[in-house]
PDB file of C-alpha atoms in Angstrom:
ATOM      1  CA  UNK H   1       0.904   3.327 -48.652  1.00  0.00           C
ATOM      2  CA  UNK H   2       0.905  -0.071 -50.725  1.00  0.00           C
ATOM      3  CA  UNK H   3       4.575   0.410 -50.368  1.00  0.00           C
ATOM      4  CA  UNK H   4       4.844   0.740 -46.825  1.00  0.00           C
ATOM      5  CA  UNK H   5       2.215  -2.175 -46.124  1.00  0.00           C
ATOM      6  CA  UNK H   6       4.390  -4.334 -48.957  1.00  0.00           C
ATOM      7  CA  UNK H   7       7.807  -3.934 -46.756  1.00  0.00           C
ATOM      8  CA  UNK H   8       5.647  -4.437 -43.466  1.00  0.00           C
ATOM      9  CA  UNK H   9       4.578  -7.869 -45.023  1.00  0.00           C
ATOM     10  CA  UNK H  10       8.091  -9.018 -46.216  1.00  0.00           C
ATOM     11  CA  UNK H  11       9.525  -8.204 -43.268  1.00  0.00           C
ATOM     12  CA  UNK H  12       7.183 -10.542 -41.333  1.00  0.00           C
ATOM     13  CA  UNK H  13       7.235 -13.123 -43.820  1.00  0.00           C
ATOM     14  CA  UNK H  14      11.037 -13.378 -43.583  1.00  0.00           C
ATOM     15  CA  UNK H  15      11.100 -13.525 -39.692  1.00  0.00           C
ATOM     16  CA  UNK H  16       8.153 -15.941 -39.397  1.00  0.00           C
ATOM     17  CA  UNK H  17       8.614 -18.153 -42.336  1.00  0.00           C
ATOM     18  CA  UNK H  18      12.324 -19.134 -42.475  1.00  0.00           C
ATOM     19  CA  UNK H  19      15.894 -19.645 -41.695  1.00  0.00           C
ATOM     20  CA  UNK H  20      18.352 -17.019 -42.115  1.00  0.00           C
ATOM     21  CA  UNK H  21      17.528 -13.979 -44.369  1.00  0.00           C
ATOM     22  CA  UNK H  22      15.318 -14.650 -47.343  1.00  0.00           C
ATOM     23  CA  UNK H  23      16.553 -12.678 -50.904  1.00  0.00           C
ATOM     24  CA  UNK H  24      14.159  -9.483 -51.477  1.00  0.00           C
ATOM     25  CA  UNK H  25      11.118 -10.419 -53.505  1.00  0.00           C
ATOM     26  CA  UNK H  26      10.078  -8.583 -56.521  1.00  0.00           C
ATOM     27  CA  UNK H  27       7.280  -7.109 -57.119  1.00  0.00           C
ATOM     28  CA  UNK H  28       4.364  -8.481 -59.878  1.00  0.00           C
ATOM     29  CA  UNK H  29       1.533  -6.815 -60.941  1.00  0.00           C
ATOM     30  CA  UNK H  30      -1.464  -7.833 -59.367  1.00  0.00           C
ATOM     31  CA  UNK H  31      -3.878  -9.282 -61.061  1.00  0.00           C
ATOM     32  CA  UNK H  32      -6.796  -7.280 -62.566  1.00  0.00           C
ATOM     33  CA  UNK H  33      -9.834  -9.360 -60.844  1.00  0.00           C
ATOM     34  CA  UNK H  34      -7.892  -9.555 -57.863  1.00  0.00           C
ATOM     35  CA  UNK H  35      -9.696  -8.153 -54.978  1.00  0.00           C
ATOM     36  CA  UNK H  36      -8.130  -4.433 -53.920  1.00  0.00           C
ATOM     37  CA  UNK H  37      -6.622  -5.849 -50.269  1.00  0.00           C
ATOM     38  CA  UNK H  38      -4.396  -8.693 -52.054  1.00  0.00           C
ATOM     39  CA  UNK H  39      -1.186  -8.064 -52.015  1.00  0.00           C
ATOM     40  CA  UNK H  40       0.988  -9.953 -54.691  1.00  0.00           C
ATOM     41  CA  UNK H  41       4.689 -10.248 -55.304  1.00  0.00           C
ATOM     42  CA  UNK H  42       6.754 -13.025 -56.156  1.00  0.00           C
ATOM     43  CA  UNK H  43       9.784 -14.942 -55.275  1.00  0.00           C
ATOM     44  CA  UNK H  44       9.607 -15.710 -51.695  1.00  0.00           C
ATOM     45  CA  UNK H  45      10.352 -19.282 -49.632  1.00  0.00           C
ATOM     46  CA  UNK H  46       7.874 -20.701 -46.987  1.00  0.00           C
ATOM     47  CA  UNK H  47       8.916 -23.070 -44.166  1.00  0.00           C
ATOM     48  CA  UNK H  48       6.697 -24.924 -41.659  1.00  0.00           C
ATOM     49  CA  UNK H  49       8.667 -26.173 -38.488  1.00  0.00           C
ATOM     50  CA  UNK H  50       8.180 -29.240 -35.824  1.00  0.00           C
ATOM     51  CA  UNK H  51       5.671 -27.858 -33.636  1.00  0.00           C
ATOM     52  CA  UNK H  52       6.681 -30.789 -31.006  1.00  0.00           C
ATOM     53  CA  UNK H  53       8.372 -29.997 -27.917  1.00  0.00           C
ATOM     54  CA  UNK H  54      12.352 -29.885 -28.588  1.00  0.00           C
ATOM     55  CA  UNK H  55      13.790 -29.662 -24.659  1.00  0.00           C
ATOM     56  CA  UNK H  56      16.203 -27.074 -25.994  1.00  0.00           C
ATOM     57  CA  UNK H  57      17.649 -28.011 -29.647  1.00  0.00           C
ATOM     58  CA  UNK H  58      16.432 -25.720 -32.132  1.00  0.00           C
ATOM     59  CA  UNK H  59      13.851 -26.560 -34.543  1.00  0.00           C
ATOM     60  CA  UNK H  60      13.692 -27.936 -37.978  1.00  0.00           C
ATOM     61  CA  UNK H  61      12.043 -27.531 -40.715  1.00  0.00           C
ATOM     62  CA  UNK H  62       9.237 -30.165 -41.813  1.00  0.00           C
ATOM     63  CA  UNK H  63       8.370 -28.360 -44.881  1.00  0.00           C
ATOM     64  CA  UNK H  64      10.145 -25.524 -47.228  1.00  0.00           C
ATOM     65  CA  UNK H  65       8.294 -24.279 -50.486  1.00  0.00           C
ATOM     66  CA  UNK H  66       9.339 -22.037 -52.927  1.00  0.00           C
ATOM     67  CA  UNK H  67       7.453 -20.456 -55.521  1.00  0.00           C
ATOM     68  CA  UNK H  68       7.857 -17.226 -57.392  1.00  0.00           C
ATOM     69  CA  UNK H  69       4.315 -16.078 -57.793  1.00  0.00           C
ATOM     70  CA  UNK H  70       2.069 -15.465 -54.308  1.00  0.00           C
ATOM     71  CA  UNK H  71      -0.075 -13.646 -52.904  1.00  0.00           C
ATOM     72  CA  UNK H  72      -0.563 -12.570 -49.299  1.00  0.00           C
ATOM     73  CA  UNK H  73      -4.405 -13.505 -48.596  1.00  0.00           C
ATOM     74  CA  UNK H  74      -4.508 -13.070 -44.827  1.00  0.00           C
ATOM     75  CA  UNK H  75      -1.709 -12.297 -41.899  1.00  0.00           C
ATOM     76  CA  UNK H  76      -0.704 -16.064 -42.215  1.00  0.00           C
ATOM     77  CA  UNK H  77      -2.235 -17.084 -45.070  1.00  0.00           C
ATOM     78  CA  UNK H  78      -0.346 -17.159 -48.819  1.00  0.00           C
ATOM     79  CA  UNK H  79      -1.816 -18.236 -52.364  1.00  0.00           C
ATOM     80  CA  UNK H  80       0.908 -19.027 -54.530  1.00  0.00           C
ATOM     81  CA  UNK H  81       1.227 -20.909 -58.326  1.00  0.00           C
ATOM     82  CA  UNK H  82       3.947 -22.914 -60.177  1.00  0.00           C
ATOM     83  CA  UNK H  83       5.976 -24.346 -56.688  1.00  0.00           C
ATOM     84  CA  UNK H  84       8.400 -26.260 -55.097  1.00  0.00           C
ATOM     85  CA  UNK H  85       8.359 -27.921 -52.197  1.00  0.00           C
ATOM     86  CA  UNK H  86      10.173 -30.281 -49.305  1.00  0.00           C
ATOM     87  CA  UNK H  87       8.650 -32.261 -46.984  1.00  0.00           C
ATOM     88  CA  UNK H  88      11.819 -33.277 -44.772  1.00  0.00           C
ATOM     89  CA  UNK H  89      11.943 -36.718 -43.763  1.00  0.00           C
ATOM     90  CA  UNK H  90      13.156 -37.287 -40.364  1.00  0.00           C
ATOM     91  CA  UNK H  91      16.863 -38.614 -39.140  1.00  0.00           C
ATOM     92  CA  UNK H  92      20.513 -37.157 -40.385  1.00  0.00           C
ATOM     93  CA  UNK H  93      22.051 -40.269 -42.508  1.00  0.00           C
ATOM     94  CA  UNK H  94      18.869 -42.375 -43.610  1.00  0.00           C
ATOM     95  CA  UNK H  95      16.977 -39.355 -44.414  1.00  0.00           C
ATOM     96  CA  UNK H  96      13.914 -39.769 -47.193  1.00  0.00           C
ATOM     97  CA  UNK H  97      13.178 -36.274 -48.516  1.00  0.00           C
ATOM     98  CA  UNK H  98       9.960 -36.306 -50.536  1.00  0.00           C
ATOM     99  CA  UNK H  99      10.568 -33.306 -53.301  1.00  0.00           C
ATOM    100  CA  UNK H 100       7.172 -32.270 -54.866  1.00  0.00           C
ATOM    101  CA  UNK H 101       5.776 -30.021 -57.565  1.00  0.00           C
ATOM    102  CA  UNK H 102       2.451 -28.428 -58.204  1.00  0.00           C
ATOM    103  CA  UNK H 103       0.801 -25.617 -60.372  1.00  0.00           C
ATOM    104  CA  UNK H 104      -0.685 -24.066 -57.388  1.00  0.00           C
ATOM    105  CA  UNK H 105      -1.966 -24.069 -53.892  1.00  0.00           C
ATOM    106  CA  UNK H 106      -2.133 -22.377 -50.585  1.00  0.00           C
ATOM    107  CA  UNK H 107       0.468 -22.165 -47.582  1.00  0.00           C
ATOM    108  CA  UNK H 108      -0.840 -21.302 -43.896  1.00  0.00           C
ATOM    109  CA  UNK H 109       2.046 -20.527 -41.627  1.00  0.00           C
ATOM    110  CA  UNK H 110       2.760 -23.113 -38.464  1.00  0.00           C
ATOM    111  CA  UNK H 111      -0.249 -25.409 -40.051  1.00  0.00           C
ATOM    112  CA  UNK H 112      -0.459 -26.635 -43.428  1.00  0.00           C
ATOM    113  CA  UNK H 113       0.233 -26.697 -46.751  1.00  0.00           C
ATOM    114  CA  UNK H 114      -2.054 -27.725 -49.737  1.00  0.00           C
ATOM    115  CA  UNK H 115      -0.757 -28.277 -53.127  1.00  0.00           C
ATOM    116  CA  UNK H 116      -2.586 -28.672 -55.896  1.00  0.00           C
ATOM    117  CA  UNK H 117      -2.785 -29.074 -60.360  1.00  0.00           C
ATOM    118  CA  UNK H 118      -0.806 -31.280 -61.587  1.00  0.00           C
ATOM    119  CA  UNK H 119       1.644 -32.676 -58.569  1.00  0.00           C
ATOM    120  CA  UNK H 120       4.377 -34.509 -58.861  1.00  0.00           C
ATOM    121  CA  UNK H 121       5.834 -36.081 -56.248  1.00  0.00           C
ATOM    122  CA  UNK H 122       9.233 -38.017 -55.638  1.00  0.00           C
ATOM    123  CA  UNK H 123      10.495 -40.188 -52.813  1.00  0.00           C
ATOM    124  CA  UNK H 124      13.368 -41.520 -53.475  1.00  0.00           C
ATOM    125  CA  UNK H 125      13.244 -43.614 -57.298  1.00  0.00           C
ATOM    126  CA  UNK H 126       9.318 -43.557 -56.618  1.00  0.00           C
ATOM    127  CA  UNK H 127       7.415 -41.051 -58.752  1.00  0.00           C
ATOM    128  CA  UNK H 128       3.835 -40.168 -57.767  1.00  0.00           C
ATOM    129  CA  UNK H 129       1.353 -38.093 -59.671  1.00  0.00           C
ATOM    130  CA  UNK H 130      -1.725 -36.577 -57.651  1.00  0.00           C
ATOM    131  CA  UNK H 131      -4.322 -34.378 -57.994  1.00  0.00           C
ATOM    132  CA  UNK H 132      -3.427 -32.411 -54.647  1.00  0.00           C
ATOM    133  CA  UNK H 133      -1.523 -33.175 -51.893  1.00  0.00           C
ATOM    134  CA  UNK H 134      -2.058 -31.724 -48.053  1.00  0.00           C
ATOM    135  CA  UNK H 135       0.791 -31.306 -45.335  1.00  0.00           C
ATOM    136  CA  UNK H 136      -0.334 -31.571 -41.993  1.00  0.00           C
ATOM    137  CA  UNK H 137       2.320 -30.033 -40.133  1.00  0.00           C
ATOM    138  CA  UNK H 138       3.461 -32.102 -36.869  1.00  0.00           C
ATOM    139  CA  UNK H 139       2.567 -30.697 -33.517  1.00  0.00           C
ATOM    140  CA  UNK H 140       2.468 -31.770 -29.263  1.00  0.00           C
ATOM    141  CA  UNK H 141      -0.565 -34.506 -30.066  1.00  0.00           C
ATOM    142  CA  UNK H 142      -0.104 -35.623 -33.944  1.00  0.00           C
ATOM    143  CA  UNK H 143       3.170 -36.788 -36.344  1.00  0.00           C
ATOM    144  CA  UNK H 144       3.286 -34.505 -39.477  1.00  0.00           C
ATOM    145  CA  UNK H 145       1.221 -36.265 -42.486  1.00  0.00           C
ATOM    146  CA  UNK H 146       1.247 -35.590 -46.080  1.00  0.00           C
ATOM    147  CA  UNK H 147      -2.568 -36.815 -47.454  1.00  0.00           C
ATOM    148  CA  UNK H 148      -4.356 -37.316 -50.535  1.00  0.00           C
ATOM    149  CA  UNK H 149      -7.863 -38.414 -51.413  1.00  0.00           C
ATOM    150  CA  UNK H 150      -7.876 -38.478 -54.883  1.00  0.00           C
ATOM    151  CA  UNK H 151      -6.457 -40.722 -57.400  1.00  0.00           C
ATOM    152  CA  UNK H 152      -2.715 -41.438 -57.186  1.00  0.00           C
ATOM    153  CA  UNK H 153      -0.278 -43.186 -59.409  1.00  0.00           C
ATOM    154  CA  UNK H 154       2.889 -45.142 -57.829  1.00  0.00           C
ATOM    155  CA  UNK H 155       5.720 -45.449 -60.795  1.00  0.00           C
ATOM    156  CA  UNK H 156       8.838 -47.157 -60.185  1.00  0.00           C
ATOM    157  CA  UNK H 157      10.768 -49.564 -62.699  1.00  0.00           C
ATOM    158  CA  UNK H 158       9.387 -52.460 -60.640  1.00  0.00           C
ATOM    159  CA  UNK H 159       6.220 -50.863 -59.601  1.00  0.00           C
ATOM    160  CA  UNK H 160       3.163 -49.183 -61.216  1.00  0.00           C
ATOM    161  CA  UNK H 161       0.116 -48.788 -59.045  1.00  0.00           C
ATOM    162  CA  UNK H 162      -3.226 -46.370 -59.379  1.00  0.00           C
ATOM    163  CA  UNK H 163      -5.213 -45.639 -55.787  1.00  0.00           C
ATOM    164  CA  UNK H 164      -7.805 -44.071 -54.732  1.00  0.00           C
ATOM    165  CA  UNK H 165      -5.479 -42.208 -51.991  1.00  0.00           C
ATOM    166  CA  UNK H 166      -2.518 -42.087 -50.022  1.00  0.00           C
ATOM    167  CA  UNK H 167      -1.031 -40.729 -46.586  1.00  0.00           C
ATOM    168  CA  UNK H 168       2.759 -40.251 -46.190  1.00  0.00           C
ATOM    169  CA  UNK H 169       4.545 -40.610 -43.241  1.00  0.00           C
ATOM    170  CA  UNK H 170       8.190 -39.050 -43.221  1.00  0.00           C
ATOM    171  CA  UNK H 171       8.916 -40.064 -39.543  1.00  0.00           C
ATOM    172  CA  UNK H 172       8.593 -43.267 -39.931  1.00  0.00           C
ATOM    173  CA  UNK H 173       9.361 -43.687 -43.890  1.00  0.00           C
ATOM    174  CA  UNK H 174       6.094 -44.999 -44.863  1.00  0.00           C
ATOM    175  CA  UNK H 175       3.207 -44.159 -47.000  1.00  0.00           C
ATOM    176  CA  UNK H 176      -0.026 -46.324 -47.343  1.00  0.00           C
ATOM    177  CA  UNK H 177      -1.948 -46.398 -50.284  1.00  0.00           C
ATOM    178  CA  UNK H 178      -6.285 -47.055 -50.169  1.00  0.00           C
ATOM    179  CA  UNK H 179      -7.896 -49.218 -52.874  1.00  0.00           C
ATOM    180  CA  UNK H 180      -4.789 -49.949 -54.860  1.00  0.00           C
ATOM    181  CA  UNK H 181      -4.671 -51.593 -58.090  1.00  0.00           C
ATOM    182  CA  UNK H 182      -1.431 -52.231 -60.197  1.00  0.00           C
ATOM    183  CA  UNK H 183       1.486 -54.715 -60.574  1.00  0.00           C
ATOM    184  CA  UNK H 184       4.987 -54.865 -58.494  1.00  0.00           C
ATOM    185  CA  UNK H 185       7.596 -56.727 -60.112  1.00  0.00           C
ATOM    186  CA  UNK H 186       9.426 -58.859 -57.527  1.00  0.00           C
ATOM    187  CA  UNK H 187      13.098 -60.445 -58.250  1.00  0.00           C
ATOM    188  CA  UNK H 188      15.489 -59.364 -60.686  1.00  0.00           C
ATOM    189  CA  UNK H 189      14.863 -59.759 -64.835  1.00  0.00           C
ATOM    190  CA  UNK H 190      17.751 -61.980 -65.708  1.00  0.00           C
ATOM    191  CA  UNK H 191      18.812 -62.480 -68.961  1.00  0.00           C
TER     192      UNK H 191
END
């Protein structure tokens, strides 16, 4: 039965989730604590898509994790540790990918995605480090967001700030940062 219910969920996971056919996952024992109706496996990638109305073109992706350890907590909802993740900026040649890491979090399909433990995140020579980090995936009424409220560090060769929080824009290549402390290095150190 587990077995049947297992290739039930992949199959759905692999239509709903992504472009193109997604590698079979294997299996990983489940977790003694882990309540009997969790289902865990690993190796498996998420996607989130623009929600926003597309007059035809297909859609893209916003957001694409990957992770090798989940588990399937609900019909659209996965835990999963150890992961990597996209959020896709918008536009073909000036594109700003933000590339981000974390230990764990949770992934709910056509909504969000919350990372959490130890996050690293990179937009293009920028390195931040955050506690957690939530994507808000776009739809009809609101742009896609990526949102923390916990402290953040900004590290660049010319920059190094701490903040209390941040929100991340990938439409319109910006990110704002709320009660900011730190130095930026303006000019060029000339010899």
């Amino acid at each position: 039965m587990k077995y049947i219910l297992s290739g039930i969920v992949i199959c759905i996971a692999a239509a709903g989730c992504g472009e193109g056919p997604a590698p079979p996952p294997a299996y990983a024992p489940v977790p003694r604590d882990a309540p009997e109706d969790v289902l865990t496996m690993s190796g498996i990638d998420l996607y989130l898509h623009d929600m926003r109305p597309t007059a035809g073109v297909a859609r893209k992706p916003t957001f694409w994790l990957h992770t090798e350890k989940f588990s399937v907590l609900d019909e659209n909802i996965w835990a999963f540790e150890d992961a990597r993740a996209i959020i896709y900026g918008e536009g073909e040649e000036d594109r700003q990918d933000i590339i981000l890491e974390a230990r764990e979090g949770r992934f709910e399909e056509g909504k969000s995605a919350y990372l959490r433990g130890g996050v690293k995140a990179l937009m293009g020579s920028l390195r931040i480090e955050l506690a957690d980090i939530e994507w808000q995936n776009p739809d009809a009424e609101t742009p896609g967001e990526a949102r923390s409220d916990n402290p953040v560090k900004v590290l660049d060769s010319h920059v190094q700030l701490e903040a209390a929080g941040v929100r991340i824009y990938p439409q319109r290549k910006e990110f704002m940062l709320t009660g900011v402390a730190g130095t930026i290095q303006f000019g060029r150190n000339e010899s």
